[in-house]
Amino acid sequence: MECIITVDVLRRSGVHVDLAGVSGKGGTKCSRGVVVLPDIELSEAKGPFDAIILPGGLGGSKAFCESKALGEMLKEQEPPTALRTHCVGFGKNLTSYPSVESQVMDGGNYTYKEDEVVVDGSLITSRGPGTAFKFALTLVEHLVGVEKAKEVARGMLTSY
């Protein structure tokens, strides 16, 4: 859900999005059986990037943590468990899904917040499915501007 909502909202705002598969171009089955097909393989993704977005979900987080190539990309850019695994963004404020808070905070390298969306410089994190629209619109604000975020929100019959 977090992936689809974020990609959809960004594309509505005119942001070019390459949906990259960590383990190839094959579909990724999400926790509720939804299959997401990436546009490209991670190895085809060439920066610099305006953003690298790692959607939530336990399976996705595990794949992100295991990907050395993604770790290198993140170190160049600056997401909660994958950030810690790859030693990225230490000292920053962030949030995550409540059940992974202890994993994220293992080592005390971050300041944990329970806000729906946390922005600390270029690092933007969110709590879960219920905050996906707010997260995506926050990304739009940072990439395109607050007026575009408000315009896209109005078009989706929500507020920002």
mmCIF file of C-alpha atoms in Angstrom:
data_model
loop_
_atom_site.group_PDB
_atom_site.id
_atom_site.type_symbol
_atom_site.label_atom_id
_atom_site.label_comp_id
_atom_site.label_asym_id
_atom_site.label_seq_id
_atom_site.Cartn_x
_atom_site.Cartn_y
_atom_site.Cartn_z
ATOM 1 C CA MET A 1 0.000 0.000 0.000
ATOM 2 C CA GLU A 2 2.737 2.453 0.969
ATOM 3 C CA CYS A 3 4.518 1.810 -2.331
ATOM 4 C CA ILE A 4 1.487 2.205 -4.594
ATOM 5 C CA ILE A 5 0.144 5.303 -2.846
ATOM 6 C CA THR A 6 3.538 7.000 -2.897
ATOM 7 C CA VAL A 7 4.227 6.238 -6.562
ATOM 8 C CA ASP A 8 0.714 7.323 -7.571
ATOM 9 C CA VAL A 9 0.843 10.618 -5.650
ATOM 10 C CA LEU A 10 4.319 11.459 -6.961
ATOM 11 C CA ARG A 11 3.292 10.734 -10.549
ATOM 12 C CA ARG A 12 0.138 12.853 -10.136
ATOM 13 C CA SER A 13 2.445 15.709 -9.138
ATOM 14 C CA GLY A 14 4.552 15.318 -12.277
ATOM 15 C CA VAL A 15 7.539 13.671 -10.601
ATOM 16 C CA HIS A 16 9.269 11.058 -12.764
ATOM 17 C CA VAL A 17 9.367 7.813 -10.773
ATOM 18 C CA ASP A 18 11.451 4.741 -11.586
ATOM 19 C CA LEU A 19 10.113 1.849 -9.538
ATOM 20 C CA ALA A 20 13.234 -0.301 -9.122
ATOM 21 C CA GLY A 21 13.154 -3.952 -8.076
ATOM 22 C CA VAL A 22 15.806 -4.945 -5.544
ATOM 23 C CA SER A 23 15.792 -8.537 -6.819
ATOM 24 C CA GLY A 24 15.164 -7.967 -10.514
ATOM 25 C CA LYS A 25 12.206 -7.056 -12.697
ATOM 26 C CA GLY A 26 9.993 -9.869 -11.432
ATOM 27 C CA GLY A 27 6.949 -8.939 -9.431
ATOM 28 C CA THR A 28 7.115 -8.495 -5.687
ATOM 29 C CA LYS A 29 4.201 -9.923 -3.709
ATOM 30 C CA CYS A 30 3.180 -7.607 -0.883
ATOM 31 C CA SER A 31 1.858 -8.771 2.482
ATOM 32 C CA ARG A 32 -1.783 -8.770 1.334
ATOM 33 C CA GLY A 33 -1.142 -10.545 -1.973
ATOM 34 C CA VAL A 34 -0.871 -7.437 -4.176
ATOM 35 C CA VAL A 35 1.868 -7.884 -6.784
ATOM 36 C CA VAL A 36 3.976 -4.854 -7.685
ATOM 37 C CA LEU A 37 5.927 -4.933 -10.950
ATOM 38 C CA PRO A 38 9.021 -2.718 -11.027
ATOM 39 C CA ASP A 39 9.842 -0.556 -14.028
ATOM 40 C CA ILE A 40 13.553 -1.404 -13.848
ATOM 41 C CA GLU A 41 16.033 -3.515 -11.895
ATOM 42 C CA LEU A 42 17.961 -1.778 -9.131
ATOM 43 C CA SER A 43 21.170 -2.379 -11.099
ATOM 44 C CA GLU A 44 19.720 -0.242 -13.929
ATOM 45 C CA ALA A 45 19.005 2.716 -11.649
ATOM 46 C CA LYS A 46 21.616 5.380 -12.217
ATOM 47 C CA GLY A 47 21.797 8.500 -10.047
ATOM 48 C CA PRO A 48 21.954 11.146 -9.047
ATOM 49 C CA PHE A 49 18.424 10.876 -7.673
ATOM 50 C CA ASP A 50 16.131 13.541 -6.281
ATOM 51 C CA ALA A 51 14.942 10.906 -3.799
ATOM 52 C CA ILE A 52 15.241 7.236 -2.920
ATOM 53 C CA ILE A 53 12.022 6.003 -1.333
ATOM 54 C CA LEU A 54 11.842 2.716 0.541
ATOM 55 C CA PRO A 55 8.220 1.723 1.153
ATOM 56 C CA GLY A 56 7.272 -0.075 4.344
ATOM 57 C CA GLY A 57 6.573 -3.697 4.988
ATOM 58 C CA LEU A 58 8.582 -6.324 6.839
ATOM 59 C CA GLY A 59 9.510 -8.321 3.720
ATOM 60 C CA GLY A 60 10.603 -5.229 1.848
ATOM 61 C CA SER A 61 12.625 -4.008 4.806
ATOM 62 C CA LYS A 62 14.444 -7.351 4.932
ATOM 63 C CA ALA A 63 15.247 -7.193 1.210
ATOM 64 C CA PHE A 64 16.439 -3.583 1.580
ATOM 65 C CA CYS A 65 18.731 -4.550 4.468
ATOM 66 C CA GLU A 66 20.238 -7.435 2.499
ATOM 67 C CA SER A 67 20.985 -5.382 -0.637
ATOM 68 C CA LYS A 68 24.567 -4.122 -0.708
ATOM 69 C CA ALA A 69 23.857 -2.163 -3.902
ATOM 70 C CA LEU A 70 20.973 -0.362 -2.205
ATOM 71 C CA GLY A 71 23.176 0.319 0.808
ATOM 72 C CA GLU A 72 25.686 2.102 -1.387
ATOM 73 C CA MET A 73 22.924 4.169 -3.005
ATOM 74 C CA LEU A 74 21.576 5.151 0.421
ATOM 75 C CA LYS A 75 24.987 6.219 1.647
ATOM 76 C CA GLU A 76 25.127 8.562 -1.314
ATOM 77 C CA GLN A 77 21.582 9.869 -0.674
ATOM 78 C CA GLU A 78 20.492 9.419 2.815
ATOM 79 C CA PRO A 79 14.871 4.506 5.431
ATOM 80 C CA PRO A 80 14.461 3.160 9.096
ATOM 81 C CA THR A 81 15.805 -0.443 9.423
ATOM 82 C CA ALA A 82 17.741 -0.271 6.154
ATOM 83 C CA LEU A 83 19.295 3.026 7.261
ATOM 84 C CA ARG A 84 20.588 1.454 10.470
ATOM 85 C CA THR A 85 21.877 -1.650 8.688
ATOM 86 C CA HIS A 86 23.837 0.460 6.224
ATOM 87 C CA CYS A 87 24.913 3.069 8.850
ATOM 88 C CA VAL A 88 23.109 5.949 7.136
ATOM 89 C CA GLY A 89 21.711 9.081 8.770
ATOM 90 C CA PHE A 90 22.960 8.474 12.296
ATOM 91 C CA GLY A 91 21.921 11.239 14.687
ATOM 92 C CA LYS A 92 18.754 12.103 12.768
ATOM 93 C CA ASN A 93 15.121 12.116 13.871
ATOM 94 C CA LEU A 94 12.893 9.458 12.343
ATOM 95 C CA THR A 95 9.819 7.305 12.792
ATOM 96 C CA SER A 96 8.733 3.834 11.689
ATOM 97 C CA TYR A 97 5.997 1.281 12.048
ATOM 98 C CA PRO A 98 5.602 0.778 15.813
ATOM 99 C CA SER A 99 6.518 -2.924 15.782
ATOM 100 C CA VAL A 100 10.000 -2.234 14.372
ATOM 101 C CA GLU A 101 10.847 0.669 16.689
ATOM 102 C CA SER A 102 13.170 -1.483 18.814
ATOM 103 C CA GLN A 103 15.039 -2.687 15.715
ATOM 104 C CA VAL A 104 15.405 0.851 14.391
ATOM 105 C CA MET A 105 16.591 2.139 17.746
ATOM 106 C CA ASP A 106 19.011 -0.733 18.422
ATOM 107 C CA GLY A 107 22.313 1.017 19.000
ATOM 108 C CA GLY A 108 20.761 4.378 19.841
ATOM 109 C CA ASN A 109 21.851 5.996 16.576
ATOM 110 C CA TYR A 110 18.615 7.921 15.967
ATOM 111 C CA THR A 111 16.065 9.997 17.849
ATOM 112 C CA TYR A 112 12.708 8.253 17.575
ATOM 113 C CA LYS A 113 9.521 10.276 17.113
ATOM 114 C CA GLU A 114 5.938 9.002 17.124
ATOM 115 C CA ASP A 115 4.713 11.627 14.647
ATOM 116 C CA GLU A 116 2.933 10.402 11.498
ATOM 117 C CA VAL A 117 5.652 11.848 9.262
ATOM 118 C CA VAL A 118 9.080 13.025 10.423
ATOM 119 C CA VAL A 119 11.270 15.310 8.323
ATOM 120 C CA ASP A 120 14.918 15.769 9.305
ATOM 121 C CA GLY A 121 16.820 17.445 6.507
ATOM 122 C CA SER A 122 16.612 15.196 3.471
ATOM 123 C CA LEU A 123 15.401 12.210 5.512
ATOM 124 C CA ILE A 124 11.605 11.806 5.484
ATOM 125 C CA THR A 125 10.060 8.849 7.330
ATOM 126 C CA SER A 126 6.516 7.710 8.074
ATOM 127 C CA ARG A 127 4.716 5.241 10.368
ATOM 128 C CA GLY A 128 2.706 2.931 8.112
ATOM 129 C CA PRO A 129 -0.227 2.381 5.767
ATOM 130 C CA GLY A 130 -2.485 4.949 7.429
ATOM 131 C CA THR A 131 0.093 7.692 6.957
ATOM 132 C CA ALA A 132 1.007 6.877 3.348
ATOM 133 C CA PHE A 133 -0.894 9.793 1.785
ATOM 134 C CA LYS A 134 0.585 12.306 4.224
ATOM 135 C CA PHE A 135 4.045 10.838 3.581
ATOM 136 C CA ALA A 136 3.615 11.026 -0.201
ATOM 137 C CA LEU A 137 2.303 14.591 -0.080
ATOM 138 C CA THR A 138 5.230 15.582 2.153
ATOM 139 C CA LEU A 139 7.550 14.179 -0.516
ATOM 140 C CA VAL A 140 5.720 16.232 -3.154
ATOM 141 C CA GLU A 141 6.160 19.344 -1.012
ATOM 142 C CA HIS A 142 9.900 18.750 -0.722
ATOM 143 C CA LEU A 143 10.413 17.800 -4.370
ATOM 144 C CA VAL A 144 7.993 20.154 -6.162
ATOM 145 C CA GLY A 145 6.587 22.600 -3.616
ATOM 146 C CA VAL A 146 3.781 23.028 -1.113
ATOM 147 C CA GLU A 147 1.356 24.474 -3.681
ATOM 148 C CA LYS A 148 1.683 21.367 -5.862
ATOM 149 C CA ALA A 149 1.160 19.154 -2.793
ATOM 150 C CA LYS A 150 -2.037 21.055 -1.964
ATOM 151 C CA GLU A 151 -3.225 20.871 -5.593
ATOM 152 C CA VAL A 152 -2.655 17.113 -5.776
ATOM 153 C CA ALA A 153 -4.360 16.640 -2.395
ATOM 154 C CA ARG A 154 -7.422 18.571 -3.589
ATOM 155 C CA GLY A 155 -7.580 16.386 -6.701
ATOM 156 C CA MET A 156 -7.654 13.303 -4.480
ATOM 157 C CA LEU A 157 -10.334 14.848 -2.232
ATOM 158 C CA THR A 158 -8.046 15.041 0.779
ATOM 159 C CA SER A 159 -6.291 17.879 2.547
ATOM 160 C CA TYR A 160 -2.677 18.855 3.047
#
